[in-house]
Amino acid sequence: MRKKIVAGNWKMNMDVQGTENLLNALKSESLAADVTVMVAPTFVNLSAAKQQLSETEVEVIAQNMHFAESGAYTGEISAAMLQAIGIKTVILGHSERRSYFGETDEILEKKVSQAIDKGLQVMFCFGEELADRKSGAHFNVVASQLKNALFALPKTAWSQIILAYEPVWAIGTGETASAEQAQDMHAFIRKTISEAYDATTAEQLSILYGGSVKPGNAQEIFSKPDVDGGLIGGAALVASDFAAIVNAFN
Ligand code: PEP
């Protein structure tokens, strides 16, 4: 059985007090026990968030990390630093990292490989731009993002990978891929992994959808057979909305 996962990417939102308030609000919600719930506050609030959630099943995850072990990389955070505070999962490849911070497939390959070597679980984000979708290139773009960043990994590494398909045109725009568009792409992704590795690896992989998921559309999207949950931006900042999304599986 594949894991159902809902993760909240808080991006550069919530200071220390905001983090505490939002987590308290989340703790007062009831969350489906069969869904793995994750939240990704900013780096400076990871330790406090971990402590605050220590008696819950909610996992605190990081939004990013650097590919180097350590050294002269001002402003960056290493895998070992995350692990030292008990973080087990890191988001890599978010479209905002790609577009605002110049993260290429080549950089992402190094980040993924470092995270995997260090024993972290990676939530790898990817997805096409609007122009790719309009020109019909979306399947090719997604296949090459996966191939370039991930396909040098050995088969054994895939137990540490979660995929998050996030069409860039649907992130923070209020524009959601239809449940059918999401299913078509997720089925394609699973087939691509199956061809590159094998059917079991593909079958066991959780593939999340991200892009303007809200309480009102989560149920339909999550009902699709190849959609195993969601990566949530804006709606993760409102505890009741995030909880409604966690509880939206049939
Ligand atoms: C995201 O940034 O990963 C995301 C899916 O954002 P939103 O839900 O706000 O579209």
PDB file of C-alpha atoms and ligand atoms in Angstrom:
ATOM      1  CA  MET A   1       0.000   0.000   0.000  1.00  0.00           C
ATOM      2  CA  ARG A   2       1.348   3.403  -0.960  1.00  0.00           C
ATOM      3  CA  LYS A   3       1.539   6.062   1.726  1.00  0.00           C
ATOM      4  CA  LYS A   4      -1.031   8.857   1.589  1.00  0.00           C
ATOM      5  CA  ILE A   5       0.766  12.108   2.333  1.00  0.00           C
ATOM      6  CA  VAL A   6      -0.307  15.727   2.764  1.00  0.00           C
ATOM      7  CA  ALA A   7       2.500  18.235   3.277  1.00  0.00           C
ATOM      8  CA  GLY A   8       2.242  21.954   3.974  1.00  0.00           C
ATOM      9  CA  ASN A   9       4.935  24.164   2.482  1.00  0.00           C
ATOM     10  CA  TRP A  10       4.864  27.334   4.539  1.00  0.00           C
ATOM     11  CA  LYS A  11       7.472  29.070   2.341  1.00  0.00           C
ATOM     12  CA  MET A  12       8.763  32.395   3.816  1.00  0.00           C
ATOM     13  CA  ASN A  13       5.738  32.850   6.062  1.00  0.00           C
ATOM     14  CA  MET A  14       5.215  32.768   9.842  1.00  0.00           C
ATOM     15  CA  ASP A  15       7.693  34.154  12.359  1.00  0.00           C
ATOM     16  CA  VAL A  16       8.307  32.375  15.652  1.00  0.00           C
ATOM     17  CA  GLN A  17       4.980  33.487  17.139  1.00  0.00           C
ATOM     18  CA  GLY A  18       3.067  32.809  13.919  1.00  0.00           C
ATOM     19  CA  THR A  19       4.568  29.326  13.773  1.00  0.00           C
ATOM     20  CA  GLU A  20       3.551  28.584  17.346  1.00  0.00           C
ATOM     21  CA  ASN A  21       0.020  29.862  16.753  1.00  0.00           C
ATOM     22  CA  LEU A  22      -0.473  27.927  13.527  1.00  0.00           C
ATOM     23  CA  LEU A  23       0.848  24.701  15.058  1.00  0.00           C
ATOM     24  CA  ASN A  24      -1.392  25.118  18.094  1.00  0.00           C
ATOM     25  CA  ALA A  25      -4.351  25.581  15.777  1.00  0.00           C
ATOM     26  CA  LEU A  26      -3.309  22.492  13.818  1.00  0.00           C
ATOM     27  CA  LYS A  27      -2.967  20.445  17.003  1.00  0.00           C
ATOM     28  CA  SER A  28      -6.565  21.210  17.863  1.00  0.00           C
ATOM     29  CA  GLU A  29      -7.785  19.761  14.538  1.00  0.00           C
ATOM     30  CA  SER A  30      -8.472  16.061  14.149  1.00  0.00           C
ATOM     31  CA  LEU A  31      -6.410  14.569  11.342  1.00  0.00           C
ATOM     32  CA  ALA A  32      -7.035  11.258   9.551  1.00  0.00           C
ATOM     33  CA  ALA A  33      -4.798   8.633  11.145  1.00  0.00           C
ATOM     34  CA  ASP A  34      -3.966   6.910   7.845  1.00  0.00           C
ATOM     35  CA  VAL A  35      -2.488  10.060   6.285  1.00  0.00           C
ATOM     36  CA  THR A  36       1.125  11.073   6.847  1.00  0.00           C
ATOM     37  CA  VAL A  37       0.994  14.782   7.633  1.00  0.00           C
ATOM     38  CA  MET A  38       4.027  17.014   7.196  1.00  0.00           C
ATOM     39  CA  VAL A  39       4.659  20.721   7.731  1.00  0.00           C
ATOM     40  CA  ALA A  40       7.613  22.734   6.424  1.00  0.00           C
ATOM     41  CA  PRO A  41       8.166  25.939   8.405  1.00  0.00           C
ATOM     42  CA  THR A  42      11.188  28.189   7.727  1.00  0.00           C
ATOM     43  CA  PHE A  43      14.644  27.029   8.832  1.00  0.00           C
ATOM     44  CA  VAL A  44      14.736  29.287  11.914  1.00  0.00           C
ATOM     45  CA  ASN A  45      11.535  27.753  13.256  1.00  0.00           C
ATOM     46  CA  LEU A  46      12.254  24.072  12.581  1.00  0.00           C
ATOM     47  CA  SER A  47      13.580  23.233  16.050  1.00  0.00           C
ATOM     48  CA  ALA A  48      10.746  24.953  17.890  1.00  0.00           C
ATOM     49  CA  ALA A  49       8.196  23.334  15.581  1.00  0.00           C
ATOM     50  CA  LYS A  50       9.685  19.905  16.210  1.00  0.00           C
ATOM     51  CA  GLN A  51       9.472  20.430  19.924  1.00  0.00           C
ATOM     52  CA  GLN A  52       5.905  21.682  19.721  1.00  0.00           C
ATOM     53  CA  LEU A  53       4.816  18.677  17.663  1.00  0.00           C
ATOM     54  CA  SER A  54       6.841  16.096  19.585  1.00  0.00           C
ATOM     55  CA  GLU A  55       3.787  14.342  20.930  1.00  0.00           C
ATOM     56  CA  THR A  56       1.923  14.283  17.632  1.00  0.00           C
ATOM     57  CA  GLU A  57       2.272  12.262  14.438  1.00  0.00           C
ATOM     58  CA  VAL A  58       2.887  15.402  12.355  1.00  0.00           C
ATOM     59  CA  GLU A  59       6.356  15.428  10.805  1.00  0.00           C
ATOM     60  CA  VAL A  60       8.378  18.638  10.535  1.00  0.00           C
ATOM     61  CA  ILE A  61      10.293  18.826   7.257  1.00  0.00           C
ATOM     62  CA  ALA A  62      12.702  21.324   5.649  1.00  0.00           C
ATOM     63  CA  GLN A  63      12.075  23.426   2.556  1.00  0.00           C
ATOM     64  CA  ASN A  64      15.586  23.166   1.108  1.00  0.00           C
ATOM     65  CA  MET A  65      19.244  22.288   1.761  1.00  0.00           C
ATOM     66  CA  HIS A  66      22.640  22.680   0.102  1.00  0.00           C
ATOM     67  CA  PHE A  67      24.464  19.897  -1.743  1.00  0.00           C
ATOM     68  CA  ALA A  68      27.813  20.364   0.021  1.00  0.00           C
ATOM     69  CA  GLU A  69      28.821  18.687   3.267  1.00  0.00           C
ATOM     70  CA  SER A  70      29.889  21.994   4.858  1.00  0.00           C
ATOM     71  CA  GLY A  71      32.087  24.976   4.071  1.00  0.00           C
ATOM     72  CA  ALA A  72      32.061  28.439   2.552  1.00  0.00           C
ATOM     73  CA  TYR A  73      28.438  28.648   1.397  1.00  0.00           C
ATOM     74  CA  THR A  74      27.128  31.724   3.207  1.00  0.00           C
ATOM     75  CA  GLY A  75      23.469  31.512   4.051  1.00  0.00           C
ATOM     76  CA  GLU A  76      23.137  27.810   3.276  1.00  0.00           C
ATOM     77  CA  ILE A  77      22.124  24.794   5.393  1.00  0.00           C
ATOM     78  CA  SER A  78      23.562  21.277   5.106  1.00  0.00           C
ATOM     79  CA  ALA A  79      21.913  17.868   5.326  1.00  0.00           C
ATOM     80  CA  ALA A  80      23.861  17.133   8.519  1.00  0.00           C
ATOM     81  CA  MET A  81      22.555  20.343  10.124  1.00  0.00           C
ATOM     82  CA  LEU A  82      18.992  19.282   9.407  1.00  0.00           C
ATOM     83  CA  GLN A  83      19.625  15.822  10.773  1.00  0.00           C
ATOM     84  CA  ALA A  84      21.212  17.219  13.922  1.00  0.00           C
ATOM     85  CA  ILE A  85      17.859  18.768  14.843  1.00  0.00           C
ATOM     86  CA  GLY A  86      15.938  15.619  13.947  1.00  0.00           C
ATOM     87  CA  ILE A  87      14.678  16.535  10.470  1.00  0.00           C
ATOM     88  CA  LYS A  88      14.161  13.445   8.301  1.00  0.00           C
ATOM     89  CA  THR A  89      12.655  14.854   5.109  1.00  0.00           C
ATOM     90  CA  VAL A  90      13.607  17.743   2.825  1.00  0.00           C
ATOM     91  CA  ILE A  91      11.729  19.363  -0.059  1.00  0.00           C
ATOM     92  CA  LEU A  92      13.980  19.817  -3.102  1.00  0.00           C
ATOM     93  CA  GLY A  93      13.342  21.307  -6.522  1.00  0.00           C
ATOM     94  CA  HIS A  94      10.385  23.535  -5.715  1.00  0.00           C
ATOM     95  CA  SER A  95       9.574  25.735  -8.715  1.00  0.00           C
ATOM     96  CA  GLU A  96      10.295  28.869  -6.666  1.00  0.00           C
ATOM     97  CA  ARG A  97      13.807  27.559  -5.988  1.00  0.00           C
ATOM     98  CA  ARG A  98      14.205  26.799  -9.687  1.00  0.00           C
ATOM     99  CA  SER A  99      12.913  30.154 -10.947  1.00  0.00           C
ATOM    100  CA  TYR A 100      14.090  32.653  -8.281  1.00  0.00           C
ATOM    101  CA  PHE A 101      17.291  30.962  -7.142  1.00  0.00           C
ATOM    102  CA  GLY A 102      18.531  29.420 -10.365  1.00  0.00           C
ATOM    103  CA  GLU A 103      18.315  25.781  -9.318  1.00  0.00           C
ATOM    104  CA  THR A 104      18.914  23.677 -12.390  1.00  0.00           C
ATOM    105  CA  ASP A 105      18.423  19.948 -12.890  1.00  0.00           C
ATOM    106  CA  GLU A 106      22.196  19.615 -12.495  1.00  0.00           C
ATOM    107  CA  ILE A 107      22.195  21.354  -9.092  1.00  0.00           C
ATOM    108  CA  LEU A 108      19.163  19.342  -8.047  1.00  0.00           C
ATOM    109  CA  GLU A 109      20.833  16.090  -8.976  1.00  0.00           C
ATOM    110  CA  LYS A 110      23.650  16.982  -6.566  1.00  0.00           C
ATOM    111  CA  LYS A 111      21.227  18.013  -3.822  1.00  0.00           C
ATOM    112  CA  VAL A 112      19.168  14.848  -4.148  1.00  0.00           C
ATOM    113  CA  SER A 113      22.237  12.659  -4.153  1.00  0.00           C
ATOM    114  CA  GLN A 114      23.636  14.364  -1.022  1.00  0.00           C
ATOM    115  CA  ALA A 115      20.288  14.095   0.797  1.00  0.00           C
ATOM    116  CA  ILE A 116      19.944  10.404  -0.086  1.00  0.00           C
ATOM    117  CA  ASP A 117      23.552   9.640   0.895  1.00  0.00           C
ATOM    118  CA  LYS A 118      22.933  11.284   4.254  1.00  0.00           C
ATOM    119  CA  GLY A 119      19.797   9.202   4.804  1.00  0.00           C
ATOM    120  CA  LEU A 120      17.224  11.954   4.368  1.00  0.00           C
ATOM    121  CA  GLN A 121      13.926  11.379   2.602  1.00  0.00           C
ATOM    122  CA  VAL A 122      13.491  13.720  -0.387  1.00  0.00           C
ATOM    123  CA  MET A 123      10.231  15.274  -1.518  1.00  0.00           C
ATOM    124  CA  PHE A 124      11.225  16.093  -5.093  1.00  0.00           C
ATOM    125  CA  CYS A 125       9.158  18.784  -6.851  1.00  0.00           C
ATOM    126  CA  PHE A 126       8.915  19.266 -10.582  1.00  0.00           C
ATOM    127  CA  GLY A 127       6.369  20.324 -13.186  1.00  0.00           C
ATOM    128  CA  GLU A 128       5.914  22.148 -16.444  1.00  0.00           C
ATOM    129  CA  GLU A 129       5.408  25.869 -17.146  1.00  0.00           C
ATOM    130  CA  LEU A 130       2.248  27.168 -18.781  1.00  0.00           C
ATOM    131  CA  ALA A 131       3.981  27.529 -22.166  1.00  0.00           C
ATOM    132  CA  ASP A 132       4.966  23.838 -22.044  1.00  0.00           C
ATOM    133  CA  ARG A 133       1.387  22.808 -21.340  1.00  0.00           C
ATOM    134  CA  LYS A 134       0.056  25.053 -24.126  1.00  0.00           C
ATOM    135  CA  SER A 135       2.512  23.671 -26.659  1.00  0.00           C
ATOM    136  CA  GLY A 136       1.835  20.085 -25.610  1.00  0.00           C
ATOM    137  CA  ALA A 137       5.402  19.609 -24.350  1.00  0.00           C
ATOM    138  CA  HIS A 138       4.388  18.937 -20.726  1.00  0.00           C
ATOM    139  CA  PHE A 139       4.974  15.182 -20.725  1.00  0.00           C
ATOM    140  CA  ASN A 140       8.429  15.582 -22.295  1.00  0.00           C
ATOM    141  CA  VAL A 141       9.390  18.369 -19.900  1.00  0.00           C
ATOM    142  CA  VAL A 142       8.382  16.324 -16.861  1.00  0.00           C
ATOM    143  CA  ALA A 143      10.167  13.210 -18.170  1.00  0.00           C
ATOM    144  CA  SER A 144      13.377  15.161 -18.652  1.00  0.00           C
ATOM    145  CA  GLN A 145      13.174  16.821 -15.206  1.00  0.00           C
ATOM    146  CA  LEU A 146      12.883  13.352 -13.652  1.00  0.00           C
ATOM    147  CA  LYS A 147      15.601  11.822 -15.798  1.00  0.00           C
ATOM    148  CA  ASN A 148      18.098  14.648 -15.288  1.00  0.00           C
ATOM    149  CA  ALA A 149      17.778  14.909 -11.520  1.00  0.00           C
ATOM    150  CA  LEU A 150      16.859  11.404 -10.413  1.00  0.00           C
ATOM    151  CA  PHE A 151      17.625   8.624 -12.827  1.00  0.00           C
ATOM    152  CA  ALA A 152      21.274   8.252 -11.839  1.00  0.00           C
ATOM    153  CA  LEU A 153      20.024   7.078  -8.439  1.00  0.00           C
ATOM    154  CA  PRO A 154      20.224   3.370  -7.677  1.00  0.00           C
ATOM    155  CA  LYS A 155      16.931   1.525  -7.326  1.00  0.00           C
ATOM    156  CA  THR A 156      17.405   1.223  -3.570  1.00  0.00           C
ATOM    157  CA  ALA A 157      17.317   5.039  -3.197  1.00  0.00           C
ATOM    158  CA  TRP A 158      13.691   5.182  -4.321  1.00  0.00           C
ATOM    159  CA  SER A 159      12.441   4.112  -0.907  1.00  0.00           C
ATOM    160  CA  GLN A 160      13.669   7.573   0.216  1.00  0.00           C
ATOM    161  CA  ILE A 161      11.853   9.506  -2.525  1.00  0.00           C
ATOM    162  CA  ILE A 162       8.431  11.127  -2.616  1.00  0.00           C
ATOM    163  CA  LEU A 163       7.501  12.908  -5.842  1.00  0.00           C
ATOM    164  CA  ALA A 164       5.458  16.103  -5.957  1.00  0.00           C
ATOM    165  CA  TYR A 165       4.141  17.012  -9.391  1.00  0.00           C
ATOM    166  CA  GLU A 166       3.443  20.735  -9.369  1.00  0.00           C
ATOM    167  CA  PRO A 167       2.507  22.369 -12.660  1.00  0.00           C
ATOM    168  CA  VAL A 168       4.046  25.839 -12.327  1.00  0.00           C
ATOM    169  CA  TRP A 169       0.955  27.492 -13.799  1.00  0.00           C
ATOM    170  CA  ALA A 170      -1.135  26.156 -10.913  1.00  0.00           C
ATOM    171  CA  ILE A 171       1.090  27.250  -8.008  1.00  0.00           C
ATOM    172  CA  GLY A 172      -0.325  30.140  -6.004  1.00  0.00           C
ATOM    173  CA  THR A 173      -2.484  31.175  -8.951  1.00  0.00           C
ATOM    174  CA  GLY A 174      -5.849  29.764  -7.909  1.00  0.00           C
ATOM    175  CA  GLU A 175      -5.679  27.803 -11.178  1.00  0.00           C
ATOM    176  CA  THR A 176      -5.774  24.062 -10.439  1.00  0.00           C
ATOM    177  CA  ALA A 177      -5.059  21.253 -12.839  1.00  0.00           C
ATOM    178  CA  SER A 178      -8.276  19.304 -13.275  1.00  0.00           C
ATOM    179  CA  ALA A 179      -8.401  15.988 -11.468  1.00  0.00           C
ATOM    180  CA  GLU A 180      -8.140  14.316 -14.916  1.00  0.00           C
ATOM    181  CA  GLN A 181      -5.073  16.355 -15.882  1.00  0.00           C
ATOM    182  CA  ALA A 182      -3.452  15.428 -12.568  1.00  0.00           C
ATOM    183  CA  GLN A 183      -4.301  11.731 -12.992  1.00  0.00           C
ATOM    184  CA  ASP A 184      -3.003  11.665 -16.596  1.00  0.00           C
ATOM    185  CA  MET A 185       0.315  13.170 -15.544  1.00  0.00           C
ATOM    186  CA  HIS A 186       0.658  11.000 -12.424  1.00  0.00           C
ATOM    187  CA  ALA A 187      -0.007   7.846 -14.461  1.00  0.00           C
ATOM    188  CA  PHE A 188       2.613   9.011 -16.980  1.00  0.00           C
ATOM    189  CA  ILE A 189       5.114   9.652 -14.153  1.00  0.00           C
ATOM    190  CA  ARG A 190       4.512   6.194 -12.696  1.00  0.00           C
ATOM    191  CA  LYS A 191       4.970   4.600 -16.126  1.00  0.00           C
ATOM    192  CA  THR A 192       8.193   6.573 -16.648  1.00  0.00           C
ATOM    193  CA  ILE A 193       9.573   5.352 -13.303  1.00  0.00           C
ATOM    194  CA  SER A 194       8.478   1.817 -14.100  1.00  0.00           C
ATOM    195  CA  GLU A 195      10.352   1.897 -17.419  1.00  0.00           C
ATOM    196  CA  ALA A 196      13.478   3.447 -15.900  1.00  0.00           C
ATOM    197  CA  TYR A 197      13.491   1.114 -12.853  1.00  0.00           C
ATOM    198  CA  ASP A 198      10.736  -1.470 -12.441  1.00  0.00           C
ATOM    199  CA  ALA A 199       7.025  -1.854 -11.770  1.00  0.00           C
ATOM    200  CA  THR A 200       7.424  -2.464  -8.034  1.00  0.00           C
ATOM    201  CA  THR A 201       9.461   0.706  -7.543  1.00  0.00           C
ATOM    202  CA  ALA A 202       6.825   2.691  -9.425  1.00  0.00           C
ATOM    203  CA  GLU A 203       3.927   1.055  -7.588  1.00  0.00           C
ATOM    204  CA  GLN A 204       5.366   1.799  -4.161  1.00  0.00           C
ATOM    205  CA  LEU A 205       6.144   5.440  -4.900  1.00  0.00           C
ATOM    206  CA  SER A 206       3.922   8.173  -3.432  1.00  0.00           C
ATOM    207  CA  ILE A 207       3.233  10.866  -6.032  1.00  0.00           C
ATOM    208  CA  LEU A 208       1.695  14.054  -4.647  1.00  0.00           C
ATOM    209  CA  TYR A 209      -0.080  16.771  -6.585  1.00  0.00           C
ATOM    210  CA  GLY A 210       0.575  20.439  -5.804  1.00  0.00           C
ATOM    211  CA  GLY A 211      -0.955  23.622  -7.170  1.00  0.00           C
ATOM    212  CA  SER A 212      -3.820  25.552  -5.580  1.00  0.00           C
ATOM    213  CA  VAL A 213      -5.202  22.556  -3.697  1.00  0.00           C
ATOM    214  CA  LYS A 214      -7.997  23.768  -1.405  1.00  0.00           C
ATOM    215  CA  PRO A 215     -10.639  22.109   0.793  1.00  0.00           C
ATOM    216  CA  GLY A 216     -13.083  22.461  -2.108  1.00  0.00           C
ATOM    217  CA  ASN A 217     -11.060  20.557  -4.725  1.00  0.00           C
ATOM    218  CA  ALA A 218      -8.892  18.179  -2.660  1.00  0.00           C
ATOM    219  CA  GLN A 219     -11.389  15.335  -2.504  1.00  0.00           C
ATOM    220  CA  GLU A 220     -11.793  15.094  -6.276  1.00  0.00           C
ATOM    221  CA  ILE A 221      -8.044  15.287  -6.919  1.00  0.00           C
ATOM    222  CA  PHE A 222      -7.198  12.754  -4.184  1.00  0.00           C
ATOM    223  CA  SER A 223      -9.829  10.340  -5.487  1.00  0.00           C
ATOM    224  CA  LYS A 224      -7.694   9.628  -8.569  1.00  0.00           C
ATOM    225  CA  PRO A 225      -5.835   6.312  -8.458  1.00  0.00           C
ATOM    226  CA  ASP A 226      -2.340   7.665  -9.071  1.00  0.00           C
ATOM    227  CA  VAL A 227      -2.643  10.724  -6.804  1.00  0.00           C
ATOM    228  CA  ASP A 228      -1.359   9.845  -3.347  1.00  0.00           C
ATOM    229  CA  GLY A 229      -1.836  13.208  -1.677  1.00  0.00           C
ATOM    230  CA  GLY A 230      -0.812  16.815  -1.988  1.00  0.00           C
ATOM    231  CA  LEU A 231       1.839  19.425  -1.415  1.00  0.00           C
ATOM    232  CA  ILE A 232      -0.038  22.460  -0.175  1.00  0.00           C
ATOM    233  CA  GLY A 233       1.106  26.099  -0.181  1.00  0.00           C
ATOM    234  CA  GLY A 234      -1.397  28.848   0.618  1.00  0.00           C
ATOM    235  CA  ALA A 235      -4.045  26.623   2.200  1.00  0.00           C
ATOM    236  CA  ALA A 236      -1.451  25.168   4.601  1.00  0.00           C
ATOM    237  CA  LEU A 237      -1.341  28.526   6.401  1.00  0.00           C
ATOM    238  CA  VAL A 238      -4.918  28.132   7.658  1.00  0.00           C
ATOM    239  CA  ALA A 239      -5.152  25.209  10.081  1.00  0.00           C
ATOM    240  CA  SER A 240      -8.791  24.384   9.376  1.00  0.00           C
ATOM    241  CA  ASP A 241      -8.219  24.408   5.589  1.00  0.00           C
ATOM    242  CA  PHE A 242      -5.110  22.258   5.888  1.00  0.00           C
ATOM    243  CA  ALA A 243      -6.937  19.796   8.158  1.00  0.00           C
ATOM    244  CA  ALA A 244      -9.844  19.635   5.704  1.00  0.00           C
ATOM    245  CA  ILE A 245      -7.370  18.756   2.942  1.00  0.00           C
ATOM    246  CA  VAL A 246      -5.716  16.071   5.110  1.00  0.00           C
ATOM    247  CA  ASN A 247      -9.184  14.618   5.716  1.00  0.00           C
ATOM    248  CA  ALA A 248     -10.246  14.771   2.053  1.00  0.00           C
ATOM    249  CA  PHE A 249      -9.284  11.205   1.073  1.00  0.00           C
ATOM    250  CA  ASN A 250     -12.292   8.980   0.447  1.00  0.00           C
TER     251      ASN A 250
HETATM  252  C1  PEP B   1       3.409  25.087  -3.536  1.00  0.00           C
HETATM  253  O1  PEP B   1       4.015  26.132  -3.448  1.00  0.00           O
HETATM  254  O2  PEP B   1       4.027  24.004  -3.444  1.00  0.00           O
HETATM  255  C2  PEP B   1       1.968  25.125  -3.763  1.00  0.00           C
HETATM  256  C3  PEP B   1       1.376  24.046  -4.186  1.00  0.00           C
HETATM  257  O3  PEP B   1       1.356  26.332  -3.529  1.00  0.00           O
HETATM  258  P1  PEP B   1      -0.230  26.633  -3.614  1.00  0.00           P
HETATM  259  O4  PEP B   1      -0.932  25.503  -2.909  1.00  0.00           O
HETATM  260  O5  PEP B   1      -0.393  27.940  -2.899  1.00  0.00           O
HETATM  261  O6  PEP B   1      -0.568  26.696  -5.058  1.00  0.00           O
END
